[in-house]
GROMACS .gro file of C-alpha atoms in nm:
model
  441
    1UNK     CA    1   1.345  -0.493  -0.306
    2UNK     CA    2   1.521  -0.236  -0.088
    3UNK     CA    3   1.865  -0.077  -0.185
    4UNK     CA    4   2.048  -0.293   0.094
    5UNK     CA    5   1.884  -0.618  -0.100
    6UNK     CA    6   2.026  -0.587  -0.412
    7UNK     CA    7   2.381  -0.491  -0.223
    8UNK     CA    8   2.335  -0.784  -0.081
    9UNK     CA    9   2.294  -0.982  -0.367
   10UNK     CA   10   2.571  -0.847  -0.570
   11UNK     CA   11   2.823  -0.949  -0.277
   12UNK     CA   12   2.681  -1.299  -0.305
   13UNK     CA   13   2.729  -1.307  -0.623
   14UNK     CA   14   3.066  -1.176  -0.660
   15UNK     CA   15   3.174  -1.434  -0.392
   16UNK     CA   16   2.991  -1.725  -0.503
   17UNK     CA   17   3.146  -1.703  -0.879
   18UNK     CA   18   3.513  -1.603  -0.720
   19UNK     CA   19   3.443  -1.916  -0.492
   20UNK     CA   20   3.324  -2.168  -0.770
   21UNK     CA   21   3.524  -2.012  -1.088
   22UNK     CA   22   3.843  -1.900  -0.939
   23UNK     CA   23   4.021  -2.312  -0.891
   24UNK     CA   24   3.894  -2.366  -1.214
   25UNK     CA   25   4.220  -2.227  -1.405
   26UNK     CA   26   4.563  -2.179  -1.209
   27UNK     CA   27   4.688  -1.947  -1.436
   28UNK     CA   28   4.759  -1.587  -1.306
   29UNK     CA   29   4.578  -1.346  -1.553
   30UNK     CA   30   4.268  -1.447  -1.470
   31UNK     CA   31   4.335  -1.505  -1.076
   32UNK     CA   32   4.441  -1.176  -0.995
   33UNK     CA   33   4.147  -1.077  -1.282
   34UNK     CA   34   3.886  -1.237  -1.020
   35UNK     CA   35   4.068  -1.125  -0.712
   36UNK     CA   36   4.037  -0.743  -0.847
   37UNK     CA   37   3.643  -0.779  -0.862
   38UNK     CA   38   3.623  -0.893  -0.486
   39UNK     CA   39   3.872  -0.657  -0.348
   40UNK     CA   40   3.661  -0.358  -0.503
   41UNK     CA   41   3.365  -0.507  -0.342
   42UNK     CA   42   3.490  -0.584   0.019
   43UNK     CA   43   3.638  -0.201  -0.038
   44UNK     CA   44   3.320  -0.087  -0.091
   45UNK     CA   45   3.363   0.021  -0.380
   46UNK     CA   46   3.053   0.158  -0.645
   47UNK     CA   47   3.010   0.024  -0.984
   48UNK     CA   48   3.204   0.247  -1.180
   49UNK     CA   49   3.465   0.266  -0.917
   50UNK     CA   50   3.582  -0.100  -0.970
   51UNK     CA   51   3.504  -0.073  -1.335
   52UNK     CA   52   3.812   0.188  -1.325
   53UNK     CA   53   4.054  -0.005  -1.119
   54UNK     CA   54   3.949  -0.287  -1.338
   55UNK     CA   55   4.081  -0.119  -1.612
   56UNK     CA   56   4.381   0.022  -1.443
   57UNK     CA   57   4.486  -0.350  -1.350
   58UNK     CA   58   4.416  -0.494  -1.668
   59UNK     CA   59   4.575  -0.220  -1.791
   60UNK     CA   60   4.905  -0.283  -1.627
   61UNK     CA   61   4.898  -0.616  -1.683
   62UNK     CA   62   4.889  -0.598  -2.030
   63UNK     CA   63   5.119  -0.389  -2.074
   64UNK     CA   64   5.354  -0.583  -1.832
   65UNK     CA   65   5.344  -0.895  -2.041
   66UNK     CA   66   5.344  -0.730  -2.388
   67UNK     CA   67   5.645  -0.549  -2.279
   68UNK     CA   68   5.814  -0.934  -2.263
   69UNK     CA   69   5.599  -1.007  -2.589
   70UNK     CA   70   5.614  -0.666  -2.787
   71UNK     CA   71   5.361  -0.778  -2.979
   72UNK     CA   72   5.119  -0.527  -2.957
   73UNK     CA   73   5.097  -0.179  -2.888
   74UNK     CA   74   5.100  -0.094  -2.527
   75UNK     CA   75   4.796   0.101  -2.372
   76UNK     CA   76   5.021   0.296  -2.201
   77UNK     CA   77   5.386   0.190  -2.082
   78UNK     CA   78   5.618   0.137  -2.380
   79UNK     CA   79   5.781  -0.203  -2.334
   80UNK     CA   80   6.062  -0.100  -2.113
   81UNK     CA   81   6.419  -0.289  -2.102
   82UNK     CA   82   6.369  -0.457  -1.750
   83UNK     CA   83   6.103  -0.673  -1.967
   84UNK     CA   84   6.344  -0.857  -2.176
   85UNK     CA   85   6.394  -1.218  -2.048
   86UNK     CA   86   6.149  -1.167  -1.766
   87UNK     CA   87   5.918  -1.427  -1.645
   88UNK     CA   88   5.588  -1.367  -1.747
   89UNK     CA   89   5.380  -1.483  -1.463
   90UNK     CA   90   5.605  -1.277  -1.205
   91UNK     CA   91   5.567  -1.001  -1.428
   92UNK     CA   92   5.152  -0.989  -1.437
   93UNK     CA   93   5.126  -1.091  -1.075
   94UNK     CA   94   5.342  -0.763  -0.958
   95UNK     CA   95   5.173  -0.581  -1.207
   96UNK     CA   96   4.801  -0.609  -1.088
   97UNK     CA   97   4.921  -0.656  -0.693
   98UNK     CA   98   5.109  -0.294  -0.721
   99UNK     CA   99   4.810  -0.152  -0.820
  100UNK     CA  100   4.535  -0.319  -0.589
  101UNK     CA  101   4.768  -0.291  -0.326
  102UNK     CA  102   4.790   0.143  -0.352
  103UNK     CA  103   4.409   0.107  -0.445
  104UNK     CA  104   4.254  -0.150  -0.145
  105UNK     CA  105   4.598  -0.147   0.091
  106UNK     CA  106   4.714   0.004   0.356
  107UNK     CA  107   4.712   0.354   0.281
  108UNK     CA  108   4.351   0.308   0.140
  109UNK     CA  109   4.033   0.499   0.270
  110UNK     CA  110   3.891   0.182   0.150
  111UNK     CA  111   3.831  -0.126   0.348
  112UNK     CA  112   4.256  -0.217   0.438
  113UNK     CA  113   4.317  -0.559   0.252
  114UNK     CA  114   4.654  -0.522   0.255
  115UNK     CA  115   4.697  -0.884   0.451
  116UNK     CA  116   4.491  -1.040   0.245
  117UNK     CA  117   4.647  -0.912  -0.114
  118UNK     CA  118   4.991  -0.993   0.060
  119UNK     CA  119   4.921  -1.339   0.094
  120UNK     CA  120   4.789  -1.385  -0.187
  121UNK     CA  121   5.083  -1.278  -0.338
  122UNK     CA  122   5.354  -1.456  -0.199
  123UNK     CA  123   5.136  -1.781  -0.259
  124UNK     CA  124   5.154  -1.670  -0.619
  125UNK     CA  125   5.547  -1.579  -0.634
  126UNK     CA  126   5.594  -1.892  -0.434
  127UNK     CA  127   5.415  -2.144  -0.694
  128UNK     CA  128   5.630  -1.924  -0.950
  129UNK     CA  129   5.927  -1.956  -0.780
  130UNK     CA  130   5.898  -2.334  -0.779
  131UNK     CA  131   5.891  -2.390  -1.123
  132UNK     CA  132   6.137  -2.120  -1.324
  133UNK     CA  133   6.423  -1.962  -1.268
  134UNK     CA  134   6.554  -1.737  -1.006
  135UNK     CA  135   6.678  -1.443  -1.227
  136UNK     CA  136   6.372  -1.484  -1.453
  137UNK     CA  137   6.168  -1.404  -1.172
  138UNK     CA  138   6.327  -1.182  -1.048
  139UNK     CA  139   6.298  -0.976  -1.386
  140UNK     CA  140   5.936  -1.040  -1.381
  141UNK     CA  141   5.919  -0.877  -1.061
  142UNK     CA  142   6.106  -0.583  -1.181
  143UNK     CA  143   5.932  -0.546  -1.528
  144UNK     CA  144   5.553  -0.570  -1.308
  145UNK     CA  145   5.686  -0.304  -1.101
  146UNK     CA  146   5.835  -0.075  -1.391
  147UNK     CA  147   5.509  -0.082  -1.543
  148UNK     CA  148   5.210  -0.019  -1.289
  149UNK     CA  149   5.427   0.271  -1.158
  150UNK     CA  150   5.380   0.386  -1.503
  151UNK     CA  151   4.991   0.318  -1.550
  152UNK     CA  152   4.933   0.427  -1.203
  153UNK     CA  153   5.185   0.745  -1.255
  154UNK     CA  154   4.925   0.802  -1.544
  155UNK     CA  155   4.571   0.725  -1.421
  156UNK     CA  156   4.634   0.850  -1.037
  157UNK     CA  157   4.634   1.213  -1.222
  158UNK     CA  158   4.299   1.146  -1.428
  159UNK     CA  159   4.091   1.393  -1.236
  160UNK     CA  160   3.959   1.051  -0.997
  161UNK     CA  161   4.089   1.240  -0.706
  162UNK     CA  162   3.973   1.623  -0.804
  163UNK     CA  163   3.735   1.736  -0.512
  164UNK     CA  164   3.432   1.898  -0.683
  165UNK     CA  165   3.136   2.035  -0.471
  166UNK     CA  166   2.818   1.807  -0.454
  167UNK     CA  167   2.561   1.894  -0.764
  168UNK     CA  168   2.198   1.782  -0.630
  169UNK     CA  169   2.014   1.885  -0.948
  170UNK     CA  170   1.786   2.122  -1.082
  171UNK     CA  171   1.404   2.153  -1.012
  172UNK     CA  172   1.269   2.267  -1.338
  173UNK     CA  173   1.062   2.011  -1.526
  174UNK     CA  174   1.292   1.760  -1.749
  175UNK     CA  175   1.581   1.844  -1.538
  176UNK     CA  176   1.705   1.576  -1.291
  177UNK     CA  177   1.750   1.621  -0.935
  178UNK     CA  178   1.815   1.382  -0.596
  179UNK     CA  179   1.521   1.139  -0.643
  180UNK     CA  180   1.279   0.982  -0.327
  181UNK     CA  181   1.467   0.617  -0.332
  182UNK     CA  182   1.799   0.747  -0.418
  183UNK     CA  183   1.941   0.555  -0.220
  184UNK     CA  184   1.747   0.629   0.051
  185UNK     CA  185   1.401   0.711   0.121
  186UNK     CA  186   1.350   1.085   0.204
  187UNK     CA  187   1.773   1.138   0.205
  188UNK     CA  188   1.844   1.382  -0.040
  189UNK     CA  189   2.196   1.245  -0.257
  190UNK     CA  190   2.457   1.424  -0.433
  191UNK     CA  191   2.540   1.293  -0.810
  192UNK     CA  192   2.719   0.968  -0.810
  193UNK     CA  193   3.088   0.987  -1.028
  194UNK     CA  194   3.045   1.368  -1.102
  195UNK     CA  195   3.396   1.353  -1.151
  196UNK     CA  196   3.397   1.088  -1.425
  197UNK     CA  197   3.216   1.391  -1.630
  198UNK     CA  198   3.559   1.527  -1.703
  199UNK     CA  199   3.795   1.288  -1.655
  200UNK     CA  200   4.087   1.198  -1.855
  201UNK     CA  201   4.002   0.996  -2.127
  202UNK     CA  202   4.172   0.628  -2.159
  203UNK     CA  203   4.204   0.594  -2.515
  204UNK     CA  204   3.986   0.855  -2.737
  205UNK     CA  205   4.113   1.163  -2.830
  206UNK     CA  206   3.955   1.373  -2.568
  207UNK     CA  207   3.558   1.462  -2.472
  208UNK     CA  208   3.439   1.566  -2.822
  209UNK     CA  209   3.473   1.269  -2.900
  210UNK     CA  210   3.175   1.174  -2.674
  211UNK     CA  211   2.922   1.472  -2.864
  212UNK     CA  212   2.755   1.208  -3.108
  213UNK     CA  213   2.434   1.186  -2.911
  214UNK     CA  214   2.119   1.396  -2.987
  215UNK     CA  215   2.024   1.432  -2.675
  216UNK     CA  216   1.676   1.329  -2.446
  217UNK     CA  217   1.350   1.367  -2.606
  218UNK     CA  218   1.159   1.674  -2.597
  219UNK     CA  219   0.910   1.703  -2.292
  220UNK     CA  220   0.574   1.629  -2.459
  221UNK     CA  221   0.706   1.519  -2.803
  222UNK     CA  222   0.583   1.187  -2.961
  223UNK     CA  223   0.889   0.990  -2.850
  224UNK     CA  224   0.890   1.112  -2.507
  225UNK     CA  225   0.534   1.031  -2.455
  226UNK     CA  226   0.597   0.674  -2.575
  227UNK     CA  227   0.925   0.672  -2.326
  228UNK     CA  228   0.716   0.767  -2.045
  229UNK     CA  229   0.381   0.502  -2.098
  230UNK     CA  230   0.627   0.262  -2.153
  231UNK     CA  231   0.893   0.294  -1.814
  232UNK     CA  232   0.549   0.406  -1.609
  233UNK     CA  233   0.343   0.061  -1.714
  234UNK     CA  234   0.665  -0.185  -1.722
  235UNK     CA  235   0.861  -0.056  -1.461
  236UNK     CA  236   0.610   0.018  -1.220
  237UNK     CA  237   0.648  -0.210  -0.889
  238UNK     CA  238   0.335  -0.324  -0.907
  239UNK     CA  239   0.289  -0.371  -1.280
  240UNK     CA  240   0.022  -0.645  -1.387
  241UNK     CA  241   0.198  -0.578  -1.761
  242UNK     CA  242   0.492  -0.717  -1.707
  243UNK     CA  243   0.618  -1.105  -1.693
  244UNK     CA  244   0.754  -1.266  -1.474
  245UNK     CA  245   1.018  -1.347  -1.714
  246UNK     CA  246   1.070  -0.971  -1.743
  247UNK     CA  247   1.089  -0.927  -1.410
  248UNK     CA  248   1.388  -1.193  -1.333
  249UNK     CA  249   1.541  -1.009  -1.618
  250UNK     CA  250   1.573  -0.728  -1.460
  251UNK     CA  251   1.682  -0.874  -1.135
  252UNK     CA  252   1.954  -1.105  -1.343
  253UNK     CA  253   2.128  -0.775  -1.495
  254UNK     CA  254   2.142  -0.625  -1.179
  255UNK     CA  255   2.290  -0.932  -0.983
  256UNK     CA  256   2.615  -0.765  -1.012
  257UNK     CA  257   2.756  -0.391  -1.227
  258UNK     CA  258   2.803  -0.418  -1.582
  259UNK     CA  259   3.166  -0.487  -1.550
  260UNK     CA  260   3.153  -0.741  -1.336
  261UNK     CA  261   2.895  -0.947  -1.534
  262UNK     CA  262   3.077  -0.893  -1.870
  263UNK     CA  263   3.403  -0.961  -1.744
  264UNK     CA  264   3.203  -1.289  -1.591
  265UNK     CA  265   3.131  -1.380  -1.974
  266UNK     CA  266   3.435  -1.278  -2.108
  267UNK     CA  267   3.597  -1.555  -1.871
  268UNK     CA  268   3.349  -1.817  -1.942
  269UNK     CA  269   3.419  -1.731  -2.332
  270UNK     CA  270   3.794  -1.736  -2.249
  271UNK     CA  271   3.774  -2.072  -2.104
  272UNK     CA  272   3.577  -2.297  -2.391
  273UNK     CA  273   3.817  -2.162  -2.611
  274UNK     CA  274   4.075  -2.289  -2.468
  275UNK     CA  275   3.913  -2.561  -2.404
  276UNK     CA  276   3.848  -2.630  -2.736
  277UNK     CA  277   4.212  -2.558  -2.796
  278UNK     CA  278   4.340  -2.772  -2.582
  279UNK     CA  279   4.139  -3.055  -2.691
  280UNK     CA  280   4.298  -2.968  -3.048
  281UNK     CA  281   4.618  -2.978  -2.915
  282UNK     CA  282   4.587  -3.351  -2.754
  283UNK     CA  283   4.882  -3.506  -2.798
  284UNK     CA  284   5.116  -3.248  -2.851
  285UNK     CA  285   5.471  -3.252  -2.710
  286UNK     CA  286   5.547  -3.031  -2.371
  287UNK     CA  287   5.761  -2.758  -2.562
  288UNK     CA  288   5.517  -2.661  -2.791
  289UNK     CA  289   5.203  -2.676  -2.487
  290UNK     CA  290   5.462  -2.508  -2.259
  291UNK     CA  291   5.491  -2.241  -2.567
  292UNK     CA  292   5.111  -2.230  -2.582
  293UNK     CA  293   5.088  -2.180  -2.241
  294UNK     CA  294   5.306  -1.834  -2.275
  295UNK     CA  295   5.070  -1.735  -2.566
  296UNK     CA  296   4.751  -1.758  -2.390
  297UNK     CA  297   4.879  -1.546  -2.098
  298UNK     CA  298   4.930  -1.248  -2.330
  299UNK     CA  299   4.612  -1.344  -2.494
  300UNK     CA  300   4.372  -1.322  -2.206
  301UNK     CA  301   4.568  -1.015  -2.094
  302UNK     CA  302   4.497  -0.844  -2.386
  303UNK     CA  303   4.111  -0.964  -2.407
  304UNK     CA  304   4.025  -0.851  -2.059
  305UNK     CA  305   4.216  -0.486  -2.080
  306UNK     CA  306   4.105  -0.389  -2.457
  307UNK     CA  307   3.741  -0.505  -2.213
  308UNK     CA  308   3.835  -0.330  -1.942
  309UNK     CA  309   3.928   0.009  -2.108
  310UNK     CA  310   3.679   0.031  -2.347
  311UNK     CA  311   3.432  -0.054  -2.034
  312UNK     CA  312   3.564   0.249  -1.857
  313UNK     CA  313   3.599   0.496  -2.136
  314UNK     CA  314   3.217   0.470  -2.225
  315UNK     CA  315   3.177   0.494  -1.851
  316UNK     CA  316   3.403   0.879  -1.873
  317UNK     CA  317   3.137   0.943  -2.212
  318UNK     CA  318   2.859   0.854  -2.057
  319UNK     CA  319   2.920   1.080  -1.753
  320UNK     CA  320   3.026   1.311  -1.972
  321UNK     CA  321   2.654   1.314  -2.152
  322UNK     CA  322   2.490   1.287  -1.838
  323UNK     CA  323   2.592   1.643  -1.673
  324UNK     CA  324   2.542   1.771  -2.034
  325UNK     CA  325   2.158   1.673  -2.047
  326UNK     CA  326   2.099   1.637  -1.696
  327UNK     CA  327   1.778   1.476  -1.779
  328UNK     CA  328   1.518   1.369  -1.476
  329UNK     CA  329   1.489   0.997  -1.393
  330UNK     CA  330   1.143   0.870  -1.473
  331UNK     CA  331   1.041   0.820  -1.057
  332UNK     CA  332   1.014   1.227  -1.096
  333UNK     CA  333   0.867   1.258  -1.438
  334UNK     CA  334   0.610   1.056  -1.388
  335UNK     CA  335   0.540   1.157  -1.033
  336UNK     CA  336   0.503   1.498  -1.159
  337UNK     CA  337   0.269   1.431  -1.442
  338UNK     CA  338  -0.002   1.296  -1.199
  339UNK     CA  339   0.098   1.020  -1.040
  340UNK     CA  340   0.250   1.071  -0.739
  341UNK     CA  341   0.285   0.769  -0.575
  342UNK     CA  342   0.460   0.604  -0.853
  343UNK     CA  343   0.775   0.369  -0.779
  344UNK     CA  344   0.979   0.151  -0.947
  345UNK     CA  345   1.066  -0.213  -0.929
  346UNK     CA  346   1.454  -0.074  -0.818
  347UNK     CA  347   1.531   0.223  -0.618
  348UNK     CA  348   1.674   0.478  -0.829
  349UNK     CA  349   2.076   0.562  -0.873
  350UNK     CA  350   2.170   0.878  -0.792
  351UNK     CA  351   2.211   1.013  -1.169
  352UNK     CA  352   2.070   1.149  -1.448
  353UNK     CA  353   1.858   0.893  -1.688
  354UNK     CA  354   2.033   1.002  -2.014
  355UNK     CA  355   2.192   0.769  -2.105
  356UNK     CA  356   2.154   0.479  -1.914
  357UNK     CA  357   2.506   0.375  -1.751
  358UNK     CA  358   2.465   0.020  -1.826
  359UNK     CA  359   2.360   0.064  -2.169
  360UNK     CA  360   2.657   0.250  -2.214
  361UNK     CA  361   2.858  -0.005  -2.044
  362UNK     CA  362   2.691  -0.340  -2.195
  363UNK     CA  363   2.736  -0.181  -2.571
  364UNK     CA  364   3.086  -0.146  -2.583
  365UNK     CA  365   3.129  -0.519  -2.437
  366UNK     CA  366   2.913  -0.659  -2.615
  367UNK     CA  367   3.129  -0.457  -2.937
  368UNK     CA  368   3.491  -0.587  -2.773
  369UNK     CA  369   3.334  -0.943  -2.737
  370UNK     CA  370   3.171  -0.943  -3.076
  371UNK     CA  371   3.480  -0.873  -3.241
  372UNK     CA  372   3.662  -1.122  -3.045
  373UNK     CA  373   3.488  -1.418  -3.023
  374UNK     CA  374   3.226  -1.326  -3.299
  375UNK     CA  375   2.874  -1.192  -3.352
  376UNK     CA  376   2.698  -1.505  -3.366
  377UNK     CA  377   2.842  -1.654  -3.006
  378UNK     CA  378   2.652  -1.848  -2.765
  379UNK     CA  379   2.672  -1.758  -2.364
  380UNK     CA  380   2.483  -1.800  -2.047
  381UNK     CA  381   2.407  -1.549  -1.835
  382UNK     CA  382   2.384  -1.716  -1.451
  383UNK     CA  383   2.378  -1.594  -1.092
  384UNK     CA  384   2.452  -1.813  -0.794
  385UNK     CA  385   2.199  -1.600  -0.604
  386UNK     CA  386   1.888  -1.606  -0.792
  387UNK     CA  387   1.813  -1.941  -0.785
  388UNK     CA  388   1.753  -2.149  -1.137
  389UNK     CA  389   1.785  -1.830  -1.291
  390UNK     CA  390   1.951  -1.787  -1.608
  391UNK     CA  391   1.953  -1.634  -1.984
  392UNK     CA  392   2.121  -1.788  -2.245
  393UNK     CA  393   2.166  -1.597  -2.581
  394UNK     CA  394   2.271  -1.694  -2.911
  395UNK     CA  395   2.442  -1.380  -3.030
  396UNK     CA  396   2.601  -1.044  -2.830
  397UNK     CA  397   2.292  -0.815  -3.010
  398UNK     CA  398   2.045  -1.050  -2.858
  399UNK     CA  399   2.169  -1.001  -2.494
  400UNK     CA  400   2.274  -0.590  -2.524
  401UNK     CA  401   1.841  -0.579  -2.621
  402UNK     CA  402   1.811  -0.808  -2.294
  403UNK     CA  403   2.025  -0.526  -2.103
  404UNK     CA  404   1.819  -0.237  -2.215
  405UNK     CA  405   1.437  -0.382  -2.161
  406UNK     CA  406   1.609  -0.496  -1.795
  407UNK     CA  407   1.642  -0.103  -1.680
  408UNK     CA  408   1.361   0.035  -1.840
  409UNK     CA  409   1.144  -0.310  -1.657
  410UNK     CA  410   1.302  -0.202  -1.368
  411UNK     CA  411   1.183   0.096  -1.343
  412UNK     CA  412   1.505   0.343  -1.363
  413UNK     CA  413   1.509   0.422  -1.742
  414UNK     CA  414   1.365   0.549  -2.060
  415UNK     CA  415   1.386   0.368  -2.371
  416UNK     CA  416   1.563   0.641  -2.529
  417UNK     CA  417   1.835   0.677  -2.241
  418UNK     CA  418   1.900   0.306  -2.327
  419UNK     CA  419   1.912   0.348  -2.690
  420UNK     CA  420   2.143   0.629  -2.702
  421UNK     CA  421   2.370   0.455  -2.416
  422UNK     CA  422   2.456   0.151  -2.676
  423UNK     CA  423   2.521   0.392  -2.974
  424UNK     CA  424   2.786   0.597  -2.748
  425UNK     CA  425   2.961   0.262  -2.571
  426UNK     CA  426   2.964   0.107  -2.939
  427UNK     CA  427   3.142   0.401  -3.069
  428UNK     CA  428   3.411   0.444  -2.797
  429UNK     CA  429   3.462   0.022  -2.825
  430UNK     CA  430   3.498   0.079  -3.199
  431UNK     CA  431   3.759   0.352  -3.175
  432UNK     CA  432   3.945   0.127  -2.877
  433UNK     CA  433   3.937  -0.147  -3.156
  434UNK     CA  434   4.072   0.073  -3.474
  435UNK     CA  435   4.335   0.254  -3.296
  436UNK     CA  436   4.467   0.031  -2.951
  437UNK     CA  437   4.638  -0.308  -2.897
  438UNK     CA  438   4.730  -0.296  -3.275
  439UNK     CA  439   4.929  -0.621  -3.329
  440UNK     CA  440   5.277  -0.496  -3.415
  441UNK     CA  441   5.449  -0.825  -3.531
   0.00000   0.00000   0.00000
C-alpha cells in the first residue's frame, strides 16, 4: 500500500470515530479531547506532532480544572487565584481552545482553522452560558486563559521551534540513512522530529534519564541474525509466512499514530466506567449526580494528560535514543546483505529503527492505562476503515505484544528495536506515575 494510502486511511479514521464517538458524551473534556486529534490532522500535522499538542492541551486542561479542584499536583501551572469559584467547564474549554487556537489558528503555518475552532467555541460557551452563572463563567474564562498562557509560556520554549540543519544519515553498514520508500520512492528525506532528540523534557528529570537502553544488536551477532531472518521473512511484501491475521494486524495499528489509537481506548475505557457508574448511581438525587458530574470532569482531565504526557515524554526518549544509535532500518540491512530488491509491507518512516517509535509510545500507555483501569482490562481495538476488522484483548500486556509483532510484520522494524522501545516508554510512564498528578487532598 503506497504512503498516500495509509494517509488516507488514518484521515478516515480520525473522522469516522470523531463523527460516530464525539455526540456520544456532551461533556467538554472529552469534546475538545476529540476536536484536538482532528485539528492536528486537517493541519497536517505528523504523528508525533499532534502527540505533543495533545499533551500540551491536556496539559492545560488539567491544570485549568485542578486549579478549581487543587486536588492534585499541577503538571505545570500552580493553581492560580483567578481559579477559585470558577466554572469548570468555561475553564477547560478556554484552556484547550487557547492553545489549538495559537497551534492550528490564524497565525499558524498549519492549515488556518481558526473559523472552525471559533465556532466551536462559542457553541460551547453558549451551552455553558445557558445553564450557570454569569460571573462563574466568566471566572472560568479567566482561570482557562491564566493557565494555557502558562503551559504554552512553558512548552513554546521546548526546543519545538529550534531550526537544526537536515541530518540524512550515515552510509557505513549498521548506520541508518534516507531509505528507498521513505516517503517517497527515489526522494532522498531528512530525519523526521530531529528536534525531539533534545527537547525539553515534560516530566523526567532531564535526558539521562532516557540512557537505560543497551543499545542495537551487534552486526552479525546471534541476536541480530535472528532480528534480521525474522523482519526479512515476516515483513517482506510478499511473504507466504505470514497470516493473514498478521497482516490486518499490522494494517489495524497503523490505522491511525499511537496517540491517537490509545487516546481512542482510553475514551472507550473512560466511558464504561462511567457507565457502570452511572448505572450504580440510579436513583440518586440531582445534587449529589450534579456533584458527580464536577468529579468526573477533573477525572477524565487528569486520565487523558498523565496519557498524554507520558505519551510525549517517551516520544522526547525515544528520539533521544534514536540519534544516539542511529541504527539502519531493516529495507537497507537487508538490501545490503544480498537481497536487493527487498521491500516491506509499509514504506519506511524517515528514522532510525532503534527503538521503534510506537513501541515506545504503546508501552507507556499501555503502563498509564494499566495502572488506571487495571492489568487485567478488556478493550477492542476497531477501525471504521478496515472493514470487520478488529482485535479485542483481555489485558494491556496482551495488546503492547500485538503492537510490536504489527511493525516488525510490517516490515519497518527489528524485534529488538521493539523490545527496547516498551522497556524505555514503561520507564518514563512509571516515573510520570511516582512523581506527577500526586493526589494532594
Amino acid at each position: 500500500m503506497k504512503i498516500a494510502r495509509r494517509k488516507a486511511l488514518w484521515v478516515l479514521a480520525v473522522c469516522g470515530f470523531l463523527s460516530l464517538a464525539g455526540p456520544a458524551r456532551a461533556d467538554v473534556v472529552t469534546e475538545w479531547n476529540e476536536l484536538t486529534f482532528r485539528v492536528s490532522l486537517i493541519g497536517g500535522a505528523s504523528p508525533l506532532n499532534a502527540g505533543r499538542v495533545a499533551a500540551i492541551v491536556q496539559a492545560a486542561v488539567f491544570d485549568a480544572l485542578n486549579g478549581i479542584d487543587r486536588r492534585y499536583t499541577p503538571v505545570h501551572v500552580a493553581p492560580p487565584d483567578s481559579c477559585l469559584g470558577a466554572s469548570r467547564r468555561a475553564a477547560a474549554v478556554q484552556a484547550a481552545f487557547e492553545i489549538l487556537v495559537k497551534v492550528y489558528g490564524a497565525s499558524a503555518t498549519a492549515a488556518n482553522q481558526q473559523a472552525t475552532l471559533e465556532g466551536k467555541y462559542a457553541a460551547s460557551l453558549a451551552d455553558i452560558r445557558s445553564g450557570e452563572r454569569a460571573a462563574s463563567v466568566d471566572k472560568g474564562i479567566a482561570c482557562g486563559h491564566e493557565v494555557a498562557t502558562g503551559i504554552w509560556n512553558w512548552r513554546s520554549a521546548d526546543g519545538f521551534n529550534t531550526p537544526l540543519p537536515p541530518f540524512f544519515g550515515v552510509t557505513a553498514p549498521g548506520q541508518w540513512r534516507s531509505t528507498p520508500t521513505d516517503p517517497y520512492p527515489g526522494v532522498p528525506q531528512p530525519m523526521a522530529g530531529l528536534q525531539y532528540a533534545t527537547m525539553t523534557t515534560w516530566v523526567v528529570p532531564n535526558h539521562g534519564f532516557f540512557q537505560i537502553l543497551s543499545g542495537p544488536p551487534a552486526l552479525g551477532s546471534p541476536q541480530y541474525l535472528r532480528d534480521l531472518a525474522e523482519t526479512r521473512t515476516m515483513g517482506s511484501r510478499t511473504s507466504t509466512a505470514r497470516t493473514a491475521d498478521q497482516t490486518n494486524g499490522a494494517w489495524l495499528w497503523a490505522a491511525g499514530s499511537a496517540p491517537y489509537l490509545w487516546n481512542a481506548i482510553a475514551l472507550q475505557l473512560m466511558r464504561h466506567r462511567d457507565d457502570d457508574s452511572d448505572r450504580d448511581d440510579h436513583g440518586h438525587g440531582d445534587s449529589e449526580s450534579r456533584g458527580r458530574d464536577r468529579d468526573d470532569l477533573l477525572e477524565q482531565a487528569r486520565i487523558l494528560a498523565k496519557l498524554h504526557v507520558a505519551m510525549a515524554e517517551s516520544g522526547i526518549g525515544c528520539w533521544d535514543q534514536k540519534v544516539k544509535y542511529n541504527f539502519w532500518r531493516p529495507i537497507t540491512a537487508i538490501r545490503e546483505s544480498g537481497d536487493p530488491t527487498w521491500t516491506p509491507l509499509f514504506a519506511t518512516p524517515a528514522h532510525q529503527d532503534y527503538p521503534s517509535g510506537h513501541s515506545c509510545v504503546s508501552g507507556a500507555a499501555t503502563t498509564i492505562l494499566a495502572d488506571e483501569f487495571g492489568e487485567k482490562t478488556r478493550f477492542t481495538l476497531t477501525s471504521d476503515v478496515l472493514v470487520d476488522e478488529s482485535r479485542s484483548f483481555r489485558r494491556f500486556s496482551e495488546a503492547l505484544e500485538d503492537v510490536k509483532n504489527a511493525r516488525i510484520f510490517a516490515g519497518i522494524h527489528f524485534r529488538t528495536a521493539c523490545d527496547d522501545g516498551t522497556v524505555l516508554g514503561k520507564a518514563v510512564a512509571q516515573y510520570v506515575l511516582d512523581n506527577a498528578f500526586q493526589r494532594v487532598r
